[in-house]
C-alpha cells in the first residue's frame, strides 16, 4: 500500500475546525451547541449581492471562466466604488481577485518569501498563516503581544530582536483575528519605518476593516507614505458582506512585480469563483447604512460578551476594538482539553458551547489557558452561551484556581 | 525596494493564458479572434444548475461557509446520482469537494509525493501539472507518447525505464488534455499492474469522462481491481456541465489516509465556493439527453476540425477519441512564435485565431511544431477558424516546408 507524503502526515489539522466531528456528534445527540468557534456570522448579506447572482444566472446561459485576475467589472468596481470610499487609491492593474482571503495571504507569503526564509508575525496570529507557512517551508517568527496589555504592539526593538538576514516580510492582521487588536496610525507608521529600514514587505491582512469600534477610522497600510513598494494588502469580502461562502478576496499592491508574480500563481488555478464574483459586484452597491447597522450590532454583542466573561470568577478578557473575536484567559489547565470536554462531557440545560483553543494562534506553546470566542451570535444566544461557560467553569475537572 | 521570492520569479507564466494580453490588443483593434486556445466551451449549462443557484439565493439570507469537505447534500448527491450511474462505487466519506480540478490534482500530488520526489506523467500532459509540481518541488518524469502513433501508451517497459526509488505516483488524464487520447481498459489494467507492483499511487484525472467518442464506455481507474488503496480520482464539474466558472471539483479515493490528509489541506482554505456547490447540486439532475446532445455536438466539431486540419498541406492531426482538444503538427519553426504572430501580424478578412503552443505540454523541449486546438466553437465558427489557419500557413515567415 503506497504511503502518503511525509509533508501531508506532518500537516496539523485545523485548530478551528478539528473539533467539528465531536461537535456534530453532540448535535446529533440532540444537544444545542453555541458555535463561538468559527468567524461565521449569522448576519444577512446585502440584498444587492444575492440579487446580482440571480440576475447573472438569468442573463448567462453557461458559467465560463473569468480572467485569472478576476472579472474586469469587479476589479474596476472595487477600485472605484469601494477602495476610493475607504481612502485607498488603487489602479485596476494593482489588484488581483483571489479565492478569498485564504488564497490572498497564501499568495502574498509565497511572493514575499522563499522556502527557508522568514516572516515576522505578531502573536497571537491567525492560525492558517502557520499552515501556509508550513506548506511553503517558510518560518513564522513571532513578536509577542500580551493579553494583560490589551495586545498592544511592543516597541520596535522587539521586532529588531527577531530580525535575521532571512527575514523577508512582516505579516499583520488589522483588526486582528484572534485578538481584536486594532493598530493605531502611530503603530502602523512605526511598523512601516521598520519595514522600510530593512527592506521588508509589509503584508497587511485587513479583512476585518469594516469592524472597527473606535471613533478613529481604520488606518490602512496602503496609506503609509514611502512604503508603496513594500505593502501587500490582503482583503476579502467574506466578513464585510457576510458572504463567507462565496470565496472572493483580493491582493493589492503598488509594486508591479508583486502583482505580476501573484498572477502567475493565479493562472495555475485558472480563475476565482465566478458566481461569487457576481455576488461581489452586486455587493459593491451596499448602502452605508448596512455597515453602520452591522457595526452597532457587533458593538452590542462584544459588550455583552466581554462583560459576561469578566464577571466569571477567574476569567480575564480585554475589550477588543476591532473584528468580532475576543481572546479570554480562563482558569483552566488546557484550552484544548476544555474545548473538547465542553462538547463531550458538559451540558447545561442540554446546551453547550464550542470554543477555539487559542493555543494554535501562538508560537509560544506555554500559553494554554486562552480561548478565542467569535461573538457572531445574536445577543440572547450569546447570553445563554456565556451562562454555559460560567457553569462549565464551576465543574470543569481541570480548573486551576 | 524588497525583492519578490526567487520561486515566484522562476515560476513560468501559463502557456495557455500568457497570450491573453496580445489577444486582447487584437480584439481592442477590432479584429475577430477565434479562441481555440482555452478549453472554455460555449455550450449551455443544464438549466437545473442555474435554477438551483437562484433558489439558493432566494432561500438563504447570507452565504456562509460550508464544511471544508463540501456540503453534505453535494457529496451524497455525487455518490448516489452521478458516480453510481458511471459504475463508480463510492462512500460519501471517500469524497472531498475541491476548488475545481485544479485544486483536486494539486492536493493529489501533494498527498502522494514529498518535495524532491517524482511523479511519472504521460506526455503530452496538462501543463498545469507542471506548475503545481514546481510549486511543490516535485519532479515530473515523462513517458513519451507520439503524435504519429495516435498518442498510444507505449509498453510498460517505458514506465519501468523511468522508475526510480523516488517515484511515488503515476499521473494520467483520461481522456487526455491535450492529446484527446482515451485509455483503453487494457492500457488501464497494465498501468494498474505497474502501480501495484511498485506501490505507487495512480492519480487519474477524469474531468473529461463525459467526452468519449467510442462505443466502449469510459473505463475509470476507480474500477481497477486490487488498486483500491492506490487510486486517487481527480474530477471536476467544469466541463461536464459547462460550469467552468463555478470552480467545483473533487478528489475521491478508497484510501482513507489520502482523504484524511487532503482534508487537512482543504481546511486551510476553509471551504469550496458555496454558490458553485449549489449549482452542482442542481446539475446532478441533468437529464441523460443533455450529455448525448453535447457528445454529438463535439463529434461534429471534432470531425470538422480534424478533416480541415489534415487537408492543409504539411499538417498532421490524429483523430482524438476523447475530450475536446486536438494536437496538430504544423509546418512551422516554433509554435510559440506562430501563435504570437497570428495575433500580432496575421489577419484574414480581419480575423485571426488564438492557439496554444503544445511546447508547454511536453517535457521533451525539442518538440516545437505542435499546437493544441480546443474545438469549443460552433461548426461555422470552427470552419472559419480552420480557413484562417490554412491561410496563415501560406504566408507565415517561419514556415518549414
CSV table of N, CA and C in Angstrom, one decimal, chain B residues 98-250:
chain,number,residue,atom,x,y,z
B,98,UNK,N,-13.6,20.0,-3.9
B,98,UNK,CA,-12.4,20.9,-4.1
B,98,UNK,C,-12.8,22.1,-4.9
B,99,UNK,N,-11.8,23.1,-4.9
B,99,UNK,CA,-12.0,24.3,-5.7
B,99,UNK,C,-11.6,23.9,-7.1
B,100,UNK,N,-12.5,23.1,-7.8
B,100,UNK,CA,-12.3,22.7,-9.2
B,100,UNK,C,-11.2,21.6,-9.3
B,101,UNK,N,-11.0,21.1,-10.5
B,101,UNK,CA,-10.0,20.1,-10.8
B,101,UNK,C,-8.6,20.6,-10.4
B,102,UNK,N,-8.4,21.9,-10.6
B,102,UNK,CA,-7.0,22.5,-10.3
B,102,UNK,C,-6.6,22.2,-8.8
B,103,UNK,N,-7.5,22.4,-7.9
B,103,UNK,CA,-7.1,22.1,-6.5
B,103,UNK,C,-7.1,20.6,-6.3
B,104,UNK,N,-8.0,19.9,-7.0
B,104,UNK,CA,-8.0,18.4,-6.8
B,104,UNK,C,-6.7,17.8,-7.2
B,105,UNK,N,-6.1,18.1,-8.4
B,105,UNK,CA,-4.9,17.4,-8.7
B,105,UNK,C,-3.7,18.0,-7.9
B,106,UNK,N,-3.8,19.3,-7.5
B,106,UNK,CA,-2.7,19.8,-6.6
B,106,UNK,C,-2.7,19.1,-5.3
B,107,UNK,N,-3.9,18.8,-4.7
B,107,UNK,CA,-3.9,18.1,-3.5
B,107,UNK,C,-3.4,16.7,-3.7
B,108,UNK,N,-3.9,16.0,-4.7
B,108,UNK,CA,-3.5,14.6,-5.0
B,108,UNK,C,-2.0,14.5,-5.1
B,109,UNK,N,-1.4,15.5,-5.8
B,109,UNK,CA,0.1,15.4,-6.0
B,109,UNK,C,0.8,15.6,-4.6
B,110,UNK,N,0.3,16.5,-3.8
B,110,UNK,CA,1.0,16.8,-2.6
B,110,UNK,C,0.8,15.7,-1.6
B,111,UNK,N,-0.4,15.0,-1.6
B,111,UNK,CA,-0.6,13.9,-0.7
B,111,UNK,C,0.3,12.7,-1.2
B,112,UNK,N,0.5,12.6,-2.5
B,112,UNK,CA,1.3,11.4,-3.0
B,112,UNK,C,2.8,11.6,-2.8
B,113,UNK,N,3.3,12.8,-3.0
B,113,UNK,CA,4.8,12.9,-3.1
B,113,UNK,C,5.3,14.1,-2.3
B,114,UNK,N,6.5,13.9,-1.7
B,114,UNK,CA,7.1,14.9,-0.9
B,114,UNK,C,8.0,15.8,-1.8
B,115,UNK,N,8.4,16.9,-1.4
B,115,UNK,CA,9.4,17.7,-2.2
B,115,UNK,C,10.7,16.8,-2.5
B,116,UNK,N,11.1,16.9,-3.7
B,116,UNK,CA,12.3,16.1,-4.1
B,116,UNK,C,11.9,14.8,-4.7
B,117,UNK,N,10.6,14.4,-4.5
B,117,UNK,CA,10.2,13.1,-5.1
B,117,UNK,C,9.6,13.2,-6.5
B,118,UNK,N,9.3,12.1,-7.1
B,118,UNK,CA,8.9,12.1,-8.5
B,118,UNK,C,7.6,11.5,-8.8
B,119,UNK,N,6.9,12.0,-9.8
B,119,UNK,CA,5.7,11.5,-10.3
B,119,UNK,C,5.8,11.3,-11.8
B,120,UNK,N,5.5,10.1,-12.3
B,120,UNK,CA,5.5,9.8,-13.7
B,120,UNK,C,4.3,10.3,-14.4
B,121,UNK,N,4.5,11.1,-15.5
B,121,UNK,CA,3.3,11.5,-16.3
B,121,UNK,C,3.5,11.0,-17.7
B,122,UNK,N,2.4,10.9,-18.5
B,122,UNK,CA,2.5,10.6,-19.9
B,122,UNK,C,2.4,11.9,-20.6
B,123,UNK,N,3.5,12.1,-21.5
B,123,UNK,CA,3.5,13.4,-22.2
B,123,UNK,C,2.9,13.1,-23.6
B,124,UNK,N,2.2,14.1,-24.3
B,124,UNK,CA,2.0,15.4,-23.7
B,124,UNK,C,1.0,15.4,-22.5
B,125,UNK,N,1.2,16.3,-21.6
B,125,UNK,CA,0.3,16.3,-20.4
B,125,UNK,C,-0.1,17.7,-20.1
B,126,UNK,N,-1.2,17.8,-19.3
B,126,UNK,CA,-1.8,19.1,-19.0
B,126,UNK,C,-0.7,20.0,-18.3
B,127,UNK,N,-0.5,21.2,-18.9
B,127,UNK,CA,0.6,22.0,-18.5
B,127,UNK,C,0.6,22.4,-17.0
B,128,UNK,N,-0.6,22.6,-16.4
B,128,UNK,CA,-0.6,23.0,-15.0
B,128,UNK,C,-0.2,21.9,-14.0
B,129,UNK,N,-0.1,20.7,-14.5
B,129,UNK,CA,0.5,19.6,-13.6
B,129,UNK,C,2.0,20.1,-13.3
B,130,UNK,N,2.6,20.7,-14.3
B,130,UNK,CA,4.0,21.1,-14.2
B,130,UNK,C,4.1,22.3,-13.2
B,131,UNK,N,3.1,23.2,-13.3
B,131,UNK,CA,3.1,24.4,-12.4
B,131,UNK,C,3.1,23.9,-11.0
B,132,UNK,N,2.1,23.0,-10.7
B,132,UNK,CA,2.0,22.5,-9.3
B,132,UNK,C,3.2,21.7,-8.9
B,133,UNK,N,3.8,21.0,-9.8
B,133,UNK,CA,5.0,20.2,-9.5
B,133,UNK,C,6.1,21.2,-9.0
B,134,UNK,N,6.3,22.3,-9.8
B,134,UNK,CA,7.3,23.3,-9.5
B,134,UNK,C,7.0,23.9,-8.1
B,135,UNK,N,5.7,24.2,-7.9
B,135,UNK,CA,5.4,24.9,-6.6
B,135,UNK,C,5.7,24.0,-5.4
B,136,UNK,N,5.6,22.7,-5.6
B,136,UNK,CA,5.7,21.7,-4.5
B,136,UNK,C,7.1,21.0,-4.6
B,137,UNK,N,7.9,21.5,-5.5
B,137,UNK,CA,9.3,20.9,-5.7
B,137,UNK,C,9.2,19.3,-5.9
B,138,UNK,N,8.2,19.0,-6.7
B,138,UNK,CA,8.0,17.6,-7.1
B,138,UNK,C,8.5,17.5,-8.6
B,139,UNK,N,9.2,16.4,-8.9
B,139,UNK,CA,9.8,16.3,-10.3
B,139,UNK,C,8.8,15.5,-11.1
B,140,UNK,N,8.4,16.0,-12.2
B,140,UNK,CA,7.5,15.2,-13.2
B,140,UNK,C,8.5,14.5,-14.1
B,141,UNK,N,8.3,13.2,-14.3
B,141,UNK,CA,9.2,12.4,-15.2
B,141,UNK,C,8.3,11.9,-16.3
B,142,UNK,N,8.6,12.2,-17.5
B,142,UNK,CA,7.7,12.0,-18.6
B,142,UNK,C,7.9,10.7,-19.3
B,143,UNK,N,6.8,9.9,-19.6
B,143,UNK,CA,6.9,8.8,-20.6
B,143,UNK,C,6.3,9.4,-21.9
B,144,UNK,N,7.0,9.2,-23.0
B,144,UNK,CA,6.6,9.9,-24.2
B,144,UNK,C,5.5,9.1,-25.0
B,145,UNK,N,4.5,9.8,-25.5
B,145,UNK,CA,3.6,9.2,-26.5
B,145,UNK,C,3.7,10.0,-27.8
B,146,UNK,N,3.6,9.4,-28.9
B,146,UNK,CA,4.0,10.0,-30.2
B,146,UNK,C,2.7,10.4,-31.0
B,147,UNK,N,2.7,11.6,-31.5
B,147,UNK,CA,1.6,12.0,-32.3
B,147,UNK,C,1.4,11.1,-33.5
B,148,UNK,N,2.5,10.6,-34.1
B,148,UNK,CA,2.4,9.7,-35.3
B,148,UNK,C,1.9,8.3,-34.9
B,149,UNK,N,1.8,8.1,-33.6
B,149,UNK,CA,1.3,6.8,-33.2
B,149,UNK,C,0.0,7.0,-32.4
B,150,UNK,N,-0.8,8.0,-32.8
B,150,UNK,CA,-2.1,8.3,-32.1
B,150,UNK,C,-2.0,8.5,-30.6
B,151,UNK,N,-0.8,8.9,-30.2
B,151,UNK,CA,-0.6,9.1,-28.7
B,151,UNK,C,-0.9,7.9,-27.9
B,152,UNK,N,-0.7,6.7,-28.5
B,152,UNK,CA,-0.9,5.5,-27.8
B,152,UNK,C,0.1,5.3,-26.7
B,153,UNK,N,-0.3,4.6,-25.6
B,153,UNK,CA,0.6,4.4,-24.5
B,153,UNK,C,1.6,3.3,-24.9
B,154,UNK,N,2.9,3.6,-24.7
B,154,UNK,CA,3.9,2.6,-25.0
B,154,UNK,C,3.9,1.4,-24.0
B,155,UNK,N,4.6,0.4,-24.3
B,155,UNK,CA,4.7,-0.8,-23.4
B,155,UNK,C,5.1,-0.4,-22.0
B,156,UNK,N,4.8,-1.2,-21.0
B,156,UNK,CA,5.1,-0.9,-19.7
B,156,UNK,C,6.6,-0.8,-19.4
B,157,UNK,N,7.4,-1.3,-20.3
B,157,UNK,CA,8.8,-1.2,-20.1
B,157,UNK,C,9.3,0.2,-20.1
B,158,UNK,N,8.6,1.1,-20.9
B,158,UNK,CA,8.9,2.5,-20.9
B,158,UNK,C,8.7,3.2,-19.5
B,159,UNK,N,7.7,2.7,-18.8
B,159,UNK,CA,7.5,3.2,-17.4
B,159,UNK,C,8.5,2.6,-16.5
B,160,UNK,N,8.9,1.4,-16.7
B,160,UNK,CA,9.9,0.8,-15.8
B,160,UNK,C,11.2,1.5,-16.0
B,161,UNK,N,11.5,2.0,-17.2
B,161,UNK,CA,12.8,2.7,-17.5
B,161,UNK,C,13.0,4.0,-16.7
B,162,UNK,N,11.8,4.7,-16.5
B,162,UNK,CA,12.0,6.0,-15.8
B,162,UNK,C,11.7,5.9,-14.3
B,163,UNK,N,11.4,4.7,-13.8
B,163,UNK,CA,11.1,4.5,-12.4
B,163,UNK,C,12.4,4.6,-11.6
B,164,UNK,N,12.3,5.3,-10.5
B,164,UNK,CA,13.5,5.5,-9.6
B,164,UNK,C,13.0,5.2,-8.2
B,165,UNK,N,13.9,5.1,-7.2
B,165,UNK,CA,13.5,5.0,-5.8
B,165,UNK,C,12.6,6.1,-5.3
B,166,UNK,N,12.7,7.2,-6.1
B,166,UNK,CA,11.9,8.4,-5.6
B,166,UNK,C,10.5,8.5,-6.2
B,167,UNK,N,10.2,7.6,-7.1
B,167,UNK,CA,8.9,7.6,-7.8
B,167,UNK,C,7.8,7.3,-6.8
B,168,UNK,N,6.8,8.1,-6.8
B,168,UNK,CA,5.7,7.9,-5.8
B,168,UNK,C,4.3,7.7,-6.5
B,169,UNK,N,4.2,8.1,-7.7
B,169,UNK,CA,2.9,8.0,-8.4
B,169,UNK,C,3.0,8.1,-9.9
B,170,UNK,N,1.9,7.6,-10.5
B,170,UNK,CA,1.7,7.9,-12.0
B,170,UNK,C,0.5,8.8,-12.1
B,171,UNK,N,0.6,9.8,-12.9
B,171,UNK,CA,-0.5,10.8,-13.1
B,171,UNK,C,-0.9,10.8,-14.5
B,172,UNK,N,-2.2,10.5,-14.8
B,172,UNK,CA,-2.7,10.5,-16.2
B,172,UNK,C,-3.9,11.4,-16.2
B,173,UNK,N,-4.2,11.9,-17.4
B,173,UNK,CA,-5.5,12.4,-17.7
B,173,UNK,C,-6.2,11.6,-18.8
B,174,UNK,N,-7.4,11.2,-18.5
B,174,UNK,CA,-8.1,10.2,-19.3
B,174,UNK,C,-9.6,10.5,-19.4
B,175,UNK,N,-10.1,10.9,-20.5
B,175,UNK,CA,-9.4,11.3,-21.8
B,175,UNK,C,-8.4,12.4,-21.5
B,176,UNK,N,-7.4,12.5,-22.4
B,176,UNK,CA,-6.2,13.3,-22.1
B,176,UNK,C,-6.4,14.7,-22.7
B,177,UNK,N,-6.2,15.7,-21.8
B,177,UNK,CA,-5.9,17.1,-22.2
B,177,UNK,C,-4.4,17.2,-22.3
B,178,UNK,N,-3.7,17.4,-23.4
B,178,UNK,CA,-4.2,18.0,-24.6
B,178,UNK,C,-4.5,17.0,-25.8
B,179,UNK,N,-4.1,15.7,-25.7
B,179,UNK,CA,-4.0,14.9,-26.9
B,179,UNK,C,-5.3,14.3,-27.3
B,180,UNK,N,-6.3,14.3,-26.5
B,180,UNK,CA,-7.5,13.6,-26.8
B,180,UNK,C,-7.5,12.1,-26.7
B,181,UNK,N,-6.3,11.6,-26.3
B,181,UNK,CA,-6.1,10.1,-26.1
B,181,UNK,C,-7.1,9.6,-25.1
B,182,UNK,N,-7.7,8.5,-25.4
B,182,UNK,CA,-8.6,7.7,-24.5
B,182,UNK,C,-7.9,6.4,-24.1
B,183,UNK,N,-7.7,6.2,-22.8
B,183,UNK,CA,-7.0,5.0,-22.4
B,183,UNK,C,-8.0,3.8,-22.5
B,184,UNK,N,-7.5,2.7,-23.1
B,184,UNK,CA,-8.4,1.5,-23.2
B,184,UNK,C,-8.4,0.8,-21.9
B,185,UNK,N,-9.3,-0.1,-21.7
B,185,UNK,CA,-9.4,-0.9,-20.4
B,185,UNK,C,-8.1,-1.6,-20.2
B,186,UNK,N,-7.6,-2.2,-21.3
B,186,UNK,CA,-6.3,-3.0,-21.3
B,186,UNK,C,-5.1,-2.1,-20.8
B,187,UNK,N,-5.1,-0.9,-21.4
B,187,UNK,CA,-4.0,0.0,-21.0
B,187,UNK,C,-4.1,0.4,-19.5
B,188,UNK,N,-5.3,0.6,-19.1
B,188,UNK,CA,-5.5,0.9,-17.7
B,188,UNK,C,-5.1,-0.2,-16.8
B,189,UNK,N,-5.4,-1.4,-17.2
B,189,UNK,CA,-5.0,-2.6,-16.3
B,189,UNK,C,-3.5,-2.7,-16.3
B,190,UNK,N,-2.9,-2.5,-17.4
B,190,UNK,CA,-1.4,-2.6,-17.4
B,190,UNK,C,-0.8,-1.5,-16.5
B,191,UNK,N,-1.3,-0.3,-16.6
B,191,UNK,CA,-0.8,0.8,-15.7
B,191,UNK,C,-1.0,0.4,-14.3
B,192,UNK,N,-2.2,-0.1,-14.0
B,192,UNK,CA,-2.6,-0.5,-12.7
B,192,UNK,C,-1.6,-1.5,-12.1
B,193,UNK,N,-1.3,-2.5,-12.9
B,193,UNK,CA,-0.3,-3.6,-12.5
B,193,UNK,C,1.0,-3.0,-12.2
B,194,UNK,N,1.4,-2.0,-13.0
B,194,UNK,CA,2.7,-1.3,-12.8
B,194,UNK,C,2.7,-0.6,-11.4
B,195,UNK,N,1.6,0.1,-11.1
B,195,UNK,CA,1.5,0.8,-9.8
B,195,UNK,C,1.4,-0.1,-8.7
B,196,UNK,N,0.7,-1.3,-8.8
B,196,UNK,CA,0.6,-2.3,-7.8
B,196,UNK,C,2.0,-2.9,-7.5
B,197,UNK,N,2.7,-3.2,-8.5
B,197,UNK,CA,4.0,-3.8,-8.4
B,197,UNK,C,5.0,-3.0,-7.6
B,198,UNK,N,4.9,-1.6,-7.9
B,198,UNK,CA,5.9,-0.7,-7.3
B,198,UNK,C,5.3,0.1,-6.2
B,199,UNK,N,4.1,-0.2,-5.8
B,199,UNK,CA,3.5,0.5,-4.7
B,199,UNK,C,3.4,2.0,-4.9
B,200,UNK,N,2.9,2.3,-6.1
B,200,UNK,CA,2.7,3.8,-6.5
B,200,UNK,C,1.2,4.2,-6.4
B,201,UNK,N,1.0,5.4,-6.1
B,201,UNK,CA,-0.4,5.9,-6.3
B,201,UNK,C,-0.6,6.1,-7.8
B,202,UNK,N,-1.9,5.9,-8.2
B,202,UNK,CA,-2.3,6.2,-9.6
B,202,UNK,C,-3.3,7.3,-9.5
B,203,UNK,N,-2.8,8.5,-9.9
B,203,UNK,CA,-3.7,9.7,-9.9
B,203,UNK,C,-4.3,9.8,-11.2
B,204,UNK,N,-5.7,9.6,-11.3
B,204,UNK,CA,-6.4,9.6,-12.5
B,204,UNK,C,-7.3,10.8,-12.7
B,205,UNK,N,-6.9,11.7,-13.5
B,205,UNK,CA,-7.7,12.9,-13.8
B,205,UNK,C,-8.7,12.6,-14.9
B,206,UNK,N,-10.0,12.5,-14.5
B,206,UNK,CA,-11.0,12.1,-15.4
B,206,UNK,C,-12.0,13.2,-15.6
B,207,UNK,N,-11.6,14.4,-15.7
B,207,UNK,CA,-12.5,15.5,-15.8
B,207,UNK,C,-13.2,15.5,-17.2
B,208,UNK,N,-12.7,14.8,-18.1
B,208,UNK,CA,-13.3,14.8,-19.5
B,208,UNK,C,-14.1,13.5,-19.7
B,209,UNK,N,-14.5,12.8,-18.6
B,209,UNK,CA,-15.1,11.5,-18.7
B,209,UNK,C,-16.3,11.5,-19.6
B,210,UNK,N,-17.1,12.5,-19.6
B,210,UNK,CA,-18.3,12.5,-20.4
B,210,UNK,C,-18.0,12.7,-21.9
B,211,UNK,N,-16.8,13.0,-22.3
B,211,UNK,CA,-16.4,13.3,-23.6
B,211,UNK,C,-15.6,12.2,-24.2
B,212,UNK,N,-16.3,11.1,-24.5
B,212,UNK,CA,-15.6,9.9,-25.1
B,212,UNK,C,-16.4,9.6,-26.4
B,213,UNK,N,-15.6,9.3,-27.5
B,213,UNK,CA,-16.3,9.2,-28.8
B,213,UNK,C,-16.1,7.8,-29.4
B,214,UNK,N,-16.0,6.8,-28.5
B,214,UNK,CA,-16.0,5.4,-29.0
B,214,UNK,C,-17.3,4.7,-28.5
B,215,UNK,N,-17.5,3.5,-29.0
B,215,UNK,CA,-18.6,2.8,-28.5
B,215,UNK,C,-18.5,2.2,-27.1
B,216,UNK,N,-17.2,1.9,-26.7
B,216,UNK,CA,-16.9,1.4,-25.4
B,216,UNK,C,-17.1,2.5,-24.3
B,217,UNK,N,-17.6,2.2,-23.2
B,217,UNK,CA,-17.8,3.2,-22.2
B,217,UNK,C,-16.4,3.5,-21.6
B,218,UNK,N,-16.3,4.7,-21.0
B,218,UNK,CA,-15.1,5.1,-20.3
B,218,UNK,C,-14.7,4.1,-19.2
B,219,UNK,N,-13.5,3.8,-19.1
B,219,UNK,CA,-13.1,2.9,-18.0
B,219,UNK,C,-12.3,3.7,-17.0
B,220,UNK,N,-12.9,3.8,-15.8
B,220,UNK,CA,-12.4,4.6,-14.7
B,220,UNK,C,-11.3,3.8,-13.9
B,221,UNK,N,-10.3,4.5,-13.5
B,221,UNK,CA,-9.2,3.9,-12.7
B,221,UNK,C,-9.8,3.4,-11.4
B,222,UNK,N,-11.0,4.0,-11.0
B,222,UNK,CA,-11.6,3.6,-9.7
B,222,UNK,C,-12.1,2.1,-9.8
B,223,UNK,N,-12.2,1.6,-11.0
B,223,UNK,CA,-12.7,0.2,-11.2
B,223,UNK,C,-11.6,-0.8,-11.4
B,224,UNK,N,-10.4,-0.4,-11.2
B,224,UNK,CA,-9.2,-1.3,-11.2
B,224,UNK,C,-9.2,-2.2,-10.0
B,225,UNK,N,-9.4,-3.5,-10.2
B,225,UNK,CA,-9.4,-4.4,-9.1
B,225,UNK,C,-8.0,-4.5,-8.4
B,226,UNK,N,-8.1,-4.5,-7.1
B,226,UNK,CA,-6.8,-4.6,-6.3
B,226,UNK,C,-6.1,-3.3,-6.1
B,227,UNK,N,-6.6,-2.2,-6.8
B,227,UNK,CA,-5.9,-1.0,-6.6
B,227,UNK,C,-6.6,0.0,-5.8
B,228,UNK,N,-7.5,-0.5,-4.9
B,228,UNK,CA,-8.4,0.4,-4.1
B,228,UNK,C,-7.5,1.4,-3.2
B,229,UNK,N,-6.4,0.9,-2.8
B,229,UNK,CA,-5.6,1.8,-1.9
B,229,UNK,C,-4.6,2.7,-2.7
B,230,UNK,N,-4.6,2.5,-4.0
B,230,UNK,CA,-3.6,3.2,-4.9
B,230,UNK,C,-4.2,4.3,-5.7
B,231,UNK,N,-5.5,4.2,-6.0
B,231,UNK,CA,-6.1,5.1,-7.0
B,231,UNK,C,-6.6,6.4,-6.3
B,232,UNK,N,-6.2,7.5,-6.8
B,232,UNK,CA,-6.8,8.8,-6.4
B,232,UNK,C,-7.5,9.4,-7.6
B,233,UNK,N,-8.8,9.6,-7.5
B,233,UNK,CA,-9.6,10.1,-8.7
B,233,UNK,C,-9.6,11.6,-8.6
B,234,UNK,N,-9.3,12.3,-9.7
B,234,UNK,CA,-9.4,13.7,-9.8
B,234,UNK,C,-10.6,14.1,-10.7
B,235,UNK,N,-11.5,14.9,-10.2
B,235,UNK,CA,-12.7,15.2,-11.1
B,235,UNK,C,-13.1,16.6,-11.0
B,236,UNK,N,-13.9,17.0,-11.9
B,236,UNK,CA,-14.4,18.4,-11.9
B,236,UNK,C,-15.7,18.5,-12.6
B,237,UNK,N,-16.5,19.5,-12.3
B,237,UNK,CA,-17.8,19.7,-13.0
B,237,UNK,C,-17.7,20.7,-14.1
B,238,UNK,N,-16.5,21.3,-14.2
B,238,UNK,CA,-16.3,22.4,-15.2
B,238,UNK,C,-16.8,22.1,-16.6
B,239,UNK,N,-16.3,20.9,-17.1
B,239,UNK,CA,-16.5,20.6,-18.5
B,239,UNK,C,-17.8,19.8,-18.6
B,240,UNK,N,-18.1,18.9,-17.6
B,240,UNK,CA,-19.2,18.0,-17.6
B,240,UNK,C,-20.5,18.8,-17.8
B,241,UNK,N,-20.6,19.9,-17.1
B,241,UNK,CA,-21.9,20.7,-17.1
B,241,UNK,C,-21.7,22.1,-17.7
B,242,UNK,N,-20.6,22.3,-18.3
B,242,UNK,CA,-20.3,23.6,-18.8
B,242,UNK,C,-20.4,24.7,-17.7
B,243,UNK,N,-19.8,24.4,-16.6
B,243,UNK,CA,-19.8,25.3,-15.4
B,243,UNK,C,-18.4,25.6,-15.0
B,244,UNK,N,-17.5,25.9,-16.0
B,244,UNK,CA,-16.1,26.2,-15.7
B,244,UNK,C,-15.9,27.2,-14.6
B,245,UNK,N,-16.8,28.2,-14.6
B,245,UNK,CA,-16.5,29.3,-13.7
B,245,UNK,C,-17.0,29.0,-12.3
B,246,UNK,N,-17.7,27.9,-12.0
B,246,UNK,CA,-18.2,27.7,-10.6
B,246,UNK,C,-17.1,27.2,-9.7
B,247,UNK,N,-16.0,26.6,-10.3
B,247,UNK,CA,-14.9,26.1,-9.6
B,247,UNK,C,-15.2,25.1,-8.5
B,248,UNK,N,-15.8,24.0,-9.1
B,248,UNK,CA,-16.1,22.9,-8.2
B,248,UNK,C,-15.6,21.6,-8.8
B,249,UNK,N,-14.8,20.8,-8.0
B,249,UNK,CA,-14.3,19.5,-8.4
B,249,UNK,C,-14.3,18.7,-7.2
B,250,UNK,N,-13.6,17.5,-7.3
B,250,UNK,CA,-13.4,16.7,-6.1
B,250,UNK,C,-12.2,15.7,-6.3
